[in-house]
Amino acid sequence: MNHPQRFLPSDDHPYSIFRLPEALTCWQAVAVMGASYLAAALLAALGSMVGHVSIVFPVLLGLLALVLVIAGTSGAGVCLTDLARGRPYRGVLSYCVAGLFSLPKLLGAGLLMLLLYGAVLLGVALVLLVCKLPGIGPVLLVVAVPLLVLTVALALLGYYVAVSIVGPAIWDGERVMHALSITWGITRNHPFAAIGKIIGGLLLSGIFAALVFGLVGVSSAIVGGMAAPIIGTGMGLDWDALVGGYGSSHWVGAGIGYVLVFVTASAFVFLLPLMVGVLTWCEFSDKVDRSTIRSSTDSALNDVNARVAELKDKAQTPVAPAAAPVVAAAAAGATSAAVAAHPGNRCPQCAGVVHADDRFCEHCGHKLQ
């Protein structure tokens, strides 16, 4: 079994951005990502071929291809996390399974981050709605606009940092809420250092991606230019001829070959942004107290669960019957008894008990005399 390069505690920069090229030597990560991208491309091609049967097939196969891409990327991220942490490599199949199991956590974390950012935008909208008031509104906007711009800028900064490192946090074994809490701690304590590392790594990744795709594109053009006079310009696109085995349809085979080339190049290139996030997470997660953050997060979650359980118990507890109907029934019974005892002394309006010398009914106010 291959083992990644291990960094001793005496290393000054164990998670330096210059470790990016190590991602290209991790063949397990390349295999996981390349296989997932290739399978997704084949599913997308199959969906386009059977699209004339029903639109359901392209949609389902497209969703399945998207799941494969995300799961493969997640599996490659787990592999790169092991590389950065100096852990022994697992098998390719293990990384595929780990990426698939990480998919619900990634979706949950992404949904929570979108909700938080949406809450920030909702607060901005409410403040602007208050500033719509006539008279005082323009005065409020003088103060509100700078504060709102600063708030949205900080939210974007935090969201960008969180998106970059919350995935590596989950790949490193953190739970969703722990990953978000630790990410918030990193964003709050080291915002500019973290985003500087991320931007620097992405710039290096972009330069390398331009070189790789430029080289692959030029090489593909050269090969295609040589293939045209050698094989012939009438190579054709007849799929039935290719499957039937009687010549023609060479462009179909060439197209599949080009797809394989660009899928492999993409697998190499997209490993670099993943490695940037992994290195950023590994460096800055060691600069915060993760144990304390986990404990406080668990305590807050336990309090919330206790309150929810208490509210649920209160909602399920049957309400005690009101005493008013009993009192009313007793009063009605007493009135009936009194009426029965004195059938002649009754109010003609409400049949209430009255005295012989009463001029008005004490129950309804009807004039008796």
Short mmCIF file of C-alpha atoms in Angstrom, two decimals:
data_model
loop_
_atom_site.label_atom_id
_atom_site.label_comp_id
_atom_site.label_asym_id
_atom_site.label_seq_id
_atom_site.Cartn_x
_atom_site.Cartn_y
_atom_site.Cartn_z
CA MET A 1 0.00 0.00 0.00
CA ASN A 2 1.28 3.44 -0.92
CA HIS A 3 1.72 5.98 1.82
CA PRO A 4 1.65 9.74 1.34
CA GLN A 5 4.56 11.90 2.30
CA ARG A 6 4.44 12.62 6.02
CA PHE A 7 5.39 15.96 7.48
CA LEU A 8 7.13 16.09 10.82
CA PRO A 9 5.99 18.55 13.52
CA SER A 10 9.21 20.50 12.93
CA ASP A 11 8.07 21.47 9.44
CA ASP A 12 7.47 25.21 9.28
CA HIS A 13 4.68 25.05 6.71
CA PRO A 14 3.17 21.54 6.59
CA TYR A 15 0.15 22.85 4.66
CA SER A 16 1.89 25.26 2.31
CA ILE A 17 0.15 26.20 -0.90
CA PHE A 18 3.19 24.88 -2.74
CA ARG A 19 2.00 21.37 -1.93
CA LEU A 20 -0.60 21.75 -4.69
CA PRO A 21 1.34 19.61 -7.22
CA GLU A 22 1.14 16.67 -4.81
CA ALA A 23 -2.52 16.33 -5.81
CA LEU A 24 -1.43 15.42 -9.33
CA THR A 25 0.69 12.53 -8.04
CA CYS A 26 -2.19 11.03 -6.05
CA TRP A 27 -3.35 8.46 -8.57
CA GLN A 28 -6.19 7.29 -6.31
CA ALA A 29 -7.79 10.74 -6.43
CA VAL A 30 -7.25 10.95 -10.19
CA ALA A 31 -8.80 7.50 -10.65
CA VAL A 32 -11.86 8.29 -8.51
CA MET A 33 -12.56 11.63 -10.16
CA GLY A 34 -11.76 10.43 -13.68
CA ALA A 35 -14.00 7.37 -13.33
CA SER A 36 -16.90 9.42 -11.99
CA TYR A 37 -16.55 12.05 -14.73
CA LEU A 38 -16.32 9.38 -17.43
CA ALA A 39 -19.37 7.55 -16.09
CA ALA A 40 -21.28 10.84 -15.91
CA ALA A 41 -20.33 11.67 -19.51
CA LEU A 42 -21.50 8.24 -20.68
CA LEU A 43 -24.81 8.66 -18.83
CA ALA A 44 -25.33 12.10 -20.36
CA ALA A 45 -24.60 10.69 -23.83
CA LEU A 46 -27.01 7.83 -23.22
CA GLY A 47 -29.66 10.29 -22.10
CA SER A 48 -29.28 12.30 -25.29
CA MET A 49 -29.56 9.12 -27.38
CA VAL A 50 -32.81 7.97 -25.74
CA GLY A 51 -34.26 11.46 -25.49
CA HIS A 52 -36.55 10.83 -28.47
CA VAL A 53 -38.32 8.08 -26.51
CA SER A 54 -39.30 10.24 -23.55
CA ILE A 55 -38.01 13.36 -21.87
CA VAL A 56 -38.00 11.47 -18.56
CA PHE A 57 -34.91 9.46 -19.50
CA PRO A 58 -32.60 12.45 -20.15
CA VAL A 59 -33.74 14.09 -16.90
CA LEU A 60 -33.19 10.98 -14.79
CA LEU A 61 -29.88 10.13 -16.39
CA GLY A 62 -28.76 13.76 -16.07
CA LEU A 63 -29.56 13.76 -12.34
CA LEU A 64 -27.72 10.47 -11.93
CA ALA A 65 -24.74 11.92 -13.80
CA LEU A 66 -24.76 14.96 -11.48
CA VAL A 67 -24.80 12.69 -8.43
CA LEU A 68 -21.87 10.72 -9.83
CA VAL A 69 -19.86 13.89 -10.45
CA ILE A 70 -20.46 15.24 -6.94
CA ALA A 71 -19.82 11.86 -5.31
CA GLY A 72 -16.61 11.36 -7.31
CA THR A 73 -15.41 14.85 -6.45
CA SER A 74 -16.19 14.18 -2.80
CA GLY A 75 -14.31 10.87 -2.90
CA ALA A 76 -11.29 12.60 -4.44
CA GLY A 77 -11.53 15.21 -1.68
CA VAL A 78 -11.42 12.49 0.97
CA CYS A 79 -8.31 11.08 -0.71
CA LEU A 80 -6.62 14.50 -0.79
CA THR A 81 -7.49 15.04 2.88
CA ASP A 82 -5.72 11.80 3.72
CA LEU A 83 -2.78 13.01 1.65
CA ALA A 84 -2.61 16.37 3.43
CA ARG A 85 -2.98 14.84 6.90
CA GLY A 86 -0.34 12.20 6.21
CA ARG A 87 -2.73 9.27 6.61
CA PRO A 88 -2.32 6.00 4.72
CA TYR A 89 -4.21 5.68 1.46
CA ARG A 90 -7.35 3.57 1.21
CA GLY A 91 -8.52 1.71 -1.85
CA VAL A 92 -10.18 3.41 -4.80
CA LEU A 93 -13.48 1.67 -4.05
CA SER A 94 -13.31 2.86 -0.43
CA TYR A 95 -12.91 6.45 -1.62
CA CYS A 96 -15.88 6.05 -3.95
CA VAL A 97 -18.04 4.78 -1.09
CA ALA A 98 -16.77 7.52 1.24
CA GLY A 99 -17.61 10.16 -1.36
CA LEU A 100 -21.11 8.74 -1.80
CA PHE A 101 -21.72 8.73 1.97
CA SER A 102 -20.43 12.30 2.25
CA LEU A 103 -22.93 13.50 -0.33
CA PRO A 104 -25.91 13.97 2.08
CA LYS A 105 -23.69 15.87 4.52
CA LEU A 106 -22.47 18.17 1.76
CA LEU A 107 -26.01 18.83 0.57
CA GLY A 108 -27.19 19.53 4.12
CA ALA A 109 -24.31 21.90 4.82
CA GLY A 110 -24.87 23.69 1.51
CA LEU A 111 -28.58 24.09 2.23
CA LEU A 112 -27.90 25.52 5.69
CA MET A 113 -25.38 28.00 4.29
CA LEU A 114 -27.86 29.11 1.64
CA LEU A 115 -30.50 29.61 4.33
CA LEU A 116 -28.11 31.69 6.43
CA TYR A 117 -27.16 33.86 3.49
CA GLY A 118 -30.83 34.19 2.57
CA ALA A 119 -31.55 35.34 6.14
CA VAL A 120 -28.91 38.06 5.75
CA LEU A 121 -30.50 39.24 2.51
CA LEU A 122 -33.94 39.16 4.13
CA GLY A 123 -32.65 41.40 6.93
CA VAL A 124 -31.25 43.81 4.35
CA ALA A 125 -34.62 43.87 2.59
CA LEU A 126 -36.44 44.64 5.86
CA VAL A 127 -34.08 47.52 6.64
CA LEU A 128 -34.60 48.95 3.16
CA LEU A 129 -38.35 48.59 3.64
CA VAL A 130 -38.14 50.65 6.83
CA CYS A 131 -36.08 53.25 4.96
CA LYS A 132 -38.97 53.60 2.52
CA LEU A 133 -40.86 55.68 5.09
CA PRO A 134 -41.52 59.23 3.88
CA GLY A 135 -39.66 62.04 5.55
CA ILE A 136 -37.27 60.07 7.74
CA GLY A 137 -36.46 57.48 5.05
CA PRO A 138 -33.77 59.46 3.21
CA VAL A 139 -32.07 60.27 6.50
CA LEU A 140 -32.05 56.59 7.48
CA LEU A 141 -30.58 55.62 4.12
CA VAL A 142 -27.55 57.81 4.76
CA VAL A 143 -26.61 55.55 7.67
CA ALA A 144 -28.20 52.31 6.48
CA VAL A 145 -26.57 52.04 3.05
CA PRO A 146 -22.94 51.89 4.31
CA LEU A 147 -23.89 49.44 7.05
CA LEU A 148 -25.82 47.24 4.64
CA VAL A 149 -23.00 47.23 2.10
CA LEU A 150 -20.53 46.28 4.84
CA THR A 151 -22.87 43.55 6.11
CA VAL A 152 -23.38 42.03 2.67
CA ALA A 153 -19.63 42.22 1.94
CA LEU A 154 -18.81 40.40 5.18
CA ALA A 155 -21.52 37.84 4.45
CA LEU A 156 -20.07 37.22 0.99
CA LEU A 157 -16.59 36.91 2.45
CA GLY A 158 -17.76 34.44 5.06
CA TYR A 159 -19.82 32.50 2.54
CA TYR A 160 -16.88 32.23 0.15
CA VAL A 161 -14.55 30.99 2.87
CA ALA A 162 -17.20 28.61 4.20
CA VAL A 163 -17.92 27.11 0.78
CA SER A 164 -14.21 26.53 0.26
CA ILE A 165 -13.50 24.72 3.53
CA VAL A 166 -16.75 23.20 4.79
CA GLY A 167 -16.37 20.36 2.28
CA PRO A 168 -12.85 19.48 3.46
CA ALA A 169 -14.14 19.65 7.03
CA ILE A 170 -16.73 16.99 6.24
CA TRP A 171 -14.14 14.94 4.33
CA ASP A 172 -11.95 15.14 7.44
CA GLY A 173 -14.67 13.38 9.45
CA GLU A 174 -16.53 16.31 11.01
CA ARG A 175 -20.28 16.27 11.45
CA VAL A 176 -22.33 18.86 9.58
CA MET A 177 -22.97 21.19 12.52
CA HIS A 178 -19.43 20.76 13.81
CA ALA A 179 -18.06 21.57 10.35
CA LEU A 180 -20.19 24.71 10.10
CA SER A 181 -19.27 25.83 13.62
CA ILE A 182 -15.54 25.32 13.08
CA THR A 183 -15.80 27.05 9.71
CA TRP A 184 -17.50 29.99 11.41
CA GLY A 185 -14.71 30.09 13.98
CA ILE A 186 -12.10 30.18 11.22
CA THR A 187 -14.00 32.86 9.31
CA ARG A 188 -14.37 34.98 12.44
CA ASN A 189 -10.78 34.68 13.67
CA HIS A 190 -8.76 34.37 10.44
CA PRO A 191 -10.90 35.79 7.61
CA PHE A 192 -8.31 37.56 5.49
CA ALA A 193 -5.55 35.01 5.98
CA ALA A 194 -7.89 32.20 4.93
CA ILE A 195 -9.25 34.01 1.89
CA GLY A 196 -5.74 35.08 0.89
CA LYS A 197 -4.63 31.45 0.90
CA ILE A 198 -7.70 30.42 -1.07
CA ILE A 199 -7.31 33.14 -3.69
CA GLY A 200 -3.58 32.47 -4.08
CA GLY A 201 -4.22 28.77 -4.53
CA LEU A 202 -7.00 29.35 -7.04
CA LEU A 203 -4.76 31.67 -9.07
CA LEU A 204 -2.10 28.98 -9.26
CA SER A 205 -4.76 26.42 -10.15
CA GLY A 206 -6.11 28.67 -12.90
CA ILE A 207 -2.67 29.15 -14.43
CA PHE A 208 -2.07 25.41 -14.41
CA ALA A 209 -5.54 24.73 -15.86
CA ALA A 210 -4.91 27.18 -18.70
CA LEU A 211 -1.61 25.46 -19.48
CA VAL A 212 -3.12 21.97 -19.42
CA PHE A 213 -6.21 22.74 -21.49
CA GLY A 214 -4.18 24.86 -23.89
CA LEU A 215 -1.73 22.02 -24.41
CA VAL A 216 -4.51 19.46 -24.80
CA GLY A 217 -6.45 21.72 -27.17
CA VAL A 218 -3.47 22.40 -29.43
CA SER A 219 -2.51 18.72 -29.42
CA SER A 220 -6.08 17.72 -30.29
CA ALA A 221 -6.10 20.17 -33.19
CA ILE A 222 -2.81 18.78 -34.51
CA VAL A 223 -4.05 15.18 -34.28
CA GLY A 224 -7.34 16.11 -35.95
CA GLY A 225 -5.52 17.95 -38.71
CA MET A 226 -3.36 14.92 -39.38
CA ALA A 227 -6.33 12.54 -39.24
CA ALA A 228 -8.29 14.35 -41.94
CA PRO A 229 -5.88 13.70 -44.87
CA ILE A 230 -4.84 10.25 -43.64
CA ILE A 231 -8.26 8.74 -42.87
CA GLY A 232 -10.17 10.97 -45.25
CA THR A 233 -12.45 13.95 -44.96
CA GLY A 234 -15.52 11.79 -45.48
CA MET A 235 -15.06 9.93 -42.23
CA GLY A 236 -18.77 10.26 -41.52
CA LEU A 237 -20.94 10.32 -38.42
CA ASP A 238 -23.02 7.21 -39.09
CA TRP A 239 -23.37 5.38 -35.78
CA ASP A 240 -25.06 2.35 -37.40
CA ALA A 241 -22.10 1.90 -39.74
CA LEU A 242 -19.69 1.94 -36.82
CA VAL A 243 -21.71 -0.58 -34.81
CA GLY A 244 -22.32 -2.72 -37.88
CA GLY A 245 -18.60 -3.03 -38.47
CA TYR A 246 -18.55 -2.13 -42.17
CA GLY A 247 -16.44 1.02 -42.05
CA SER A 248 -17.23 4.74 -41.99
CA SER A 249 -18.25 6.64 -38.80
CA HIS A 250 -14.65 7.31 -37.86
CA TRP A 251 -15.62 10.64 -36.35
CA VAL A 252 -17.69 8.81 -33.73
CA GLY A 253 -14.65 6.91 -32.53
CA ALA A 254 -12.52 10.04 -32.69
CA GLY A 255 -15.13 11.95 -30.70
CA ILE A 256 -15.16 9.31 -27.98
CA GLY A 257 -11.37 9.47 -27.86
CA TYR A 258 -11.42 13.25 -27.51
CA VAL A 259 -13.98 12.95 -24.70
CA LEU A 260 -11.69 10.55 -22.86
CA VAL A 261 -8.77 12.96 -23.25
CA PHE A 262 -10.65 15.97 -21.92
CA VAL A 263 -12.26 14.00 -19.08
CA THR A 264 -8.81 12.86 -17.95
CA ALA A 265 -7.45 16.41 -18.23
CA SER A 266 -10.41 17.73 -16.24
CA ALA A 267 -9.80 15.14 -13.54
CA PHE A 268 -6.24 16.40 -13.19
CA VAL A 269 -7.13 20.08 -13.28
CA PHE A 270 -10.08 19.99 -10.87
CA LEU A 271 -7.98 18.24 -8.24
CA LEU A 272 -6.06 21.48 -7.67
CA PRO A 273 -9.00 23.60 -6.35
CA LEU A 274 -9.92 20.70 -4.09
CA MET A 275 -6.38 20.61 -2.77
CA VAL A 276 -6.55 24.37 -2.10
CA GLY A 277 -9.60 23.91 0.11
CA VAL A 278 -8.08 20.90 1.86
CA LEU A 279 -4.82 22.72 2.66
CA THR A 280 -6.73 25.78 3.88
CA TRP A 281 -8.88 23.65 6.15
CA CYS A 282 -5.96 21.67 7.55
CA GLU A 283 -3.95 24.81 8.31
CA PHE A 284 -6.61 26.98 9.92
CA SER A 285 -8.52 24.22 11.70
CA ASP A 286 -5.38 23.66 13.75
CA LYS A 287 -5.44 27.34 14.77
CA VAL A 288 -8.83 27.15 16.49
CA ASP A 289 -9.93 25.10 19.49
CA ARG A 290 -11.99 22.46 17.74
CA SER A 291 -12.81 20.54 20.93
CA THR A 292 -14.33 23.60 22.58
CA ILE A 293 -16.28 24.46 19.45
CA ARG A 294 -17.65 20.92 19.22
CA SER A 295 -18.67 20.95 22.90
CA SER A 296 -20.44 24.31 22.64
CA THR A 297 -22.20 23.20 19.46
CA ASP A 298 -23.40 19.96 21.07
CA SER A 299 -24.60 21.89 24.13
CA ALA A 300 -26.56 24.33 21.98
CA LEU A 301 -28.09 21.49 19.97
CA ASN A 302 -29.08 19.67 23.17
CA ASP A 303 -30.77 22.82 24.49
CA VAL A 304 -32.68 23.25 21.25
CA ASN A 305 -33.75 19.60 21.26
CA ALA A 306 -34.89 19.88 24.88
CA ARG A 307 -36.99 22.95 24.12
CA VAL A 308 -38.51 21.30 21.07
CA ALA A 309 -39.38 18.21 23.12
CA GLU A 310 -40.92 20.41 25.82
CA LEU A 311 -43.06 22.26 23.29
CA LYS A 312 -44.11 18.96 21.73
CA ASP A 313 -45.16 17.60 25.15
CA LYS A 314 -47.18 20.73 25.85
CA ALA A 315 -48.87 20.45 22.48
CA GLN A 316 -49.75 16.79 23.08
CA THR A 317 -51.06 17.36 26.66
CA PRO A 318 -54.92 17.41 26.67
CA VAL A 319 -56.44 20.71 27.76
CA ALA A 320 -58.43 20.61 31.03
CA PRO A 321 -62.20 21.14 30.53
CA ALA A 322 -63.38 24.64 31.26
CA ALA A 323 -65.32 25.26 34.47
CA ALA A 324 -67.67 27.80 32.89
CA PRO A 325 -70.07 25.23 31.38
CA VAL A 326 -70.41 23.51 34.77
CA VAL A 327 -71.22 26.78 36.48
CA ALA A 328 -73.67 27.69 33.76
CA ALA A 329 -75.34 24.30 34.04
CA ALA A 330 -75.61 24.66 37.80
CA ALA A 331 -77.09 28.13 37.45
CA ALA A 332 -79.54 26.87 34.87
CA GLY A 333 -80.53 24.04 37.19
CA ALA A 334 -81.06 26.43 40.05
CA THR A 335 -83.16 28.71 37.88
CA SER A 336 -85.25 25.80 36.68
CA ALA A 337 -85.76 24.65 40.25
CA ALA A 338 -86.76 28.14 41.30
CA VAL A 339 -89.17 28.45 38.41
CA ALA A 340 -90.61 25.09 39.24
CA ALA A 341 -90.99 26.11 42.88
CA HIS A 342 -92.65 29.44 41.98
CA PRO A 343 -94.35 28.92 38.68
CA GLY A 344 -96.37 32.15 39.02
CA ASN A 345 -93.48 34.51 39.76
CA ARG A 346 -91.80 34.46 36.36
CA CYS A 347 -90.73 37.07 33.88
CA PRO A 348 -92.82 36.82 30.71
CA GLN A 349 -89.79 37.79 28.67
CA CYS A 350 -87.03 35.43 29.93
CA ALA A 351 -88.97 33.21 32.37
CA GLY A 352 -86.63 34.22 35.15
CA VAL A 353 -87.69 34.14 38.82
CA VAL A 354 -89.01 37.50 40.07
CA HIS A 355 -90.58 38.72 43.26
CA ALA A 356 -94.12 39.93 43.56
CA ASP A 357 -93.14 43.55 44.28
CA ASP A 358 -90.48 43.76 41.49
CA ARG A 359 -91.17 46.40 38.82
CA PHE A 360 -88.41 45.22 36.49
CA CYS A 361 -86.94 41.79 35.84
CA GLU A 362 -83.53 41.50 37.43
CA HIS A 363 -82.40 39.11 34.70
CA CYS A 364 -83.35 40.85 31.45
CA GLY A 365 -84.68 44.25 32.59
CA HIS A 366 -88.20 43.68 31.27
CA LYS A 367 -90.83 45.97 32.80
CA LEU A 368 -93.20 43.95 34.97
CA GLN A 369 -95.58 46.63 36.29
#
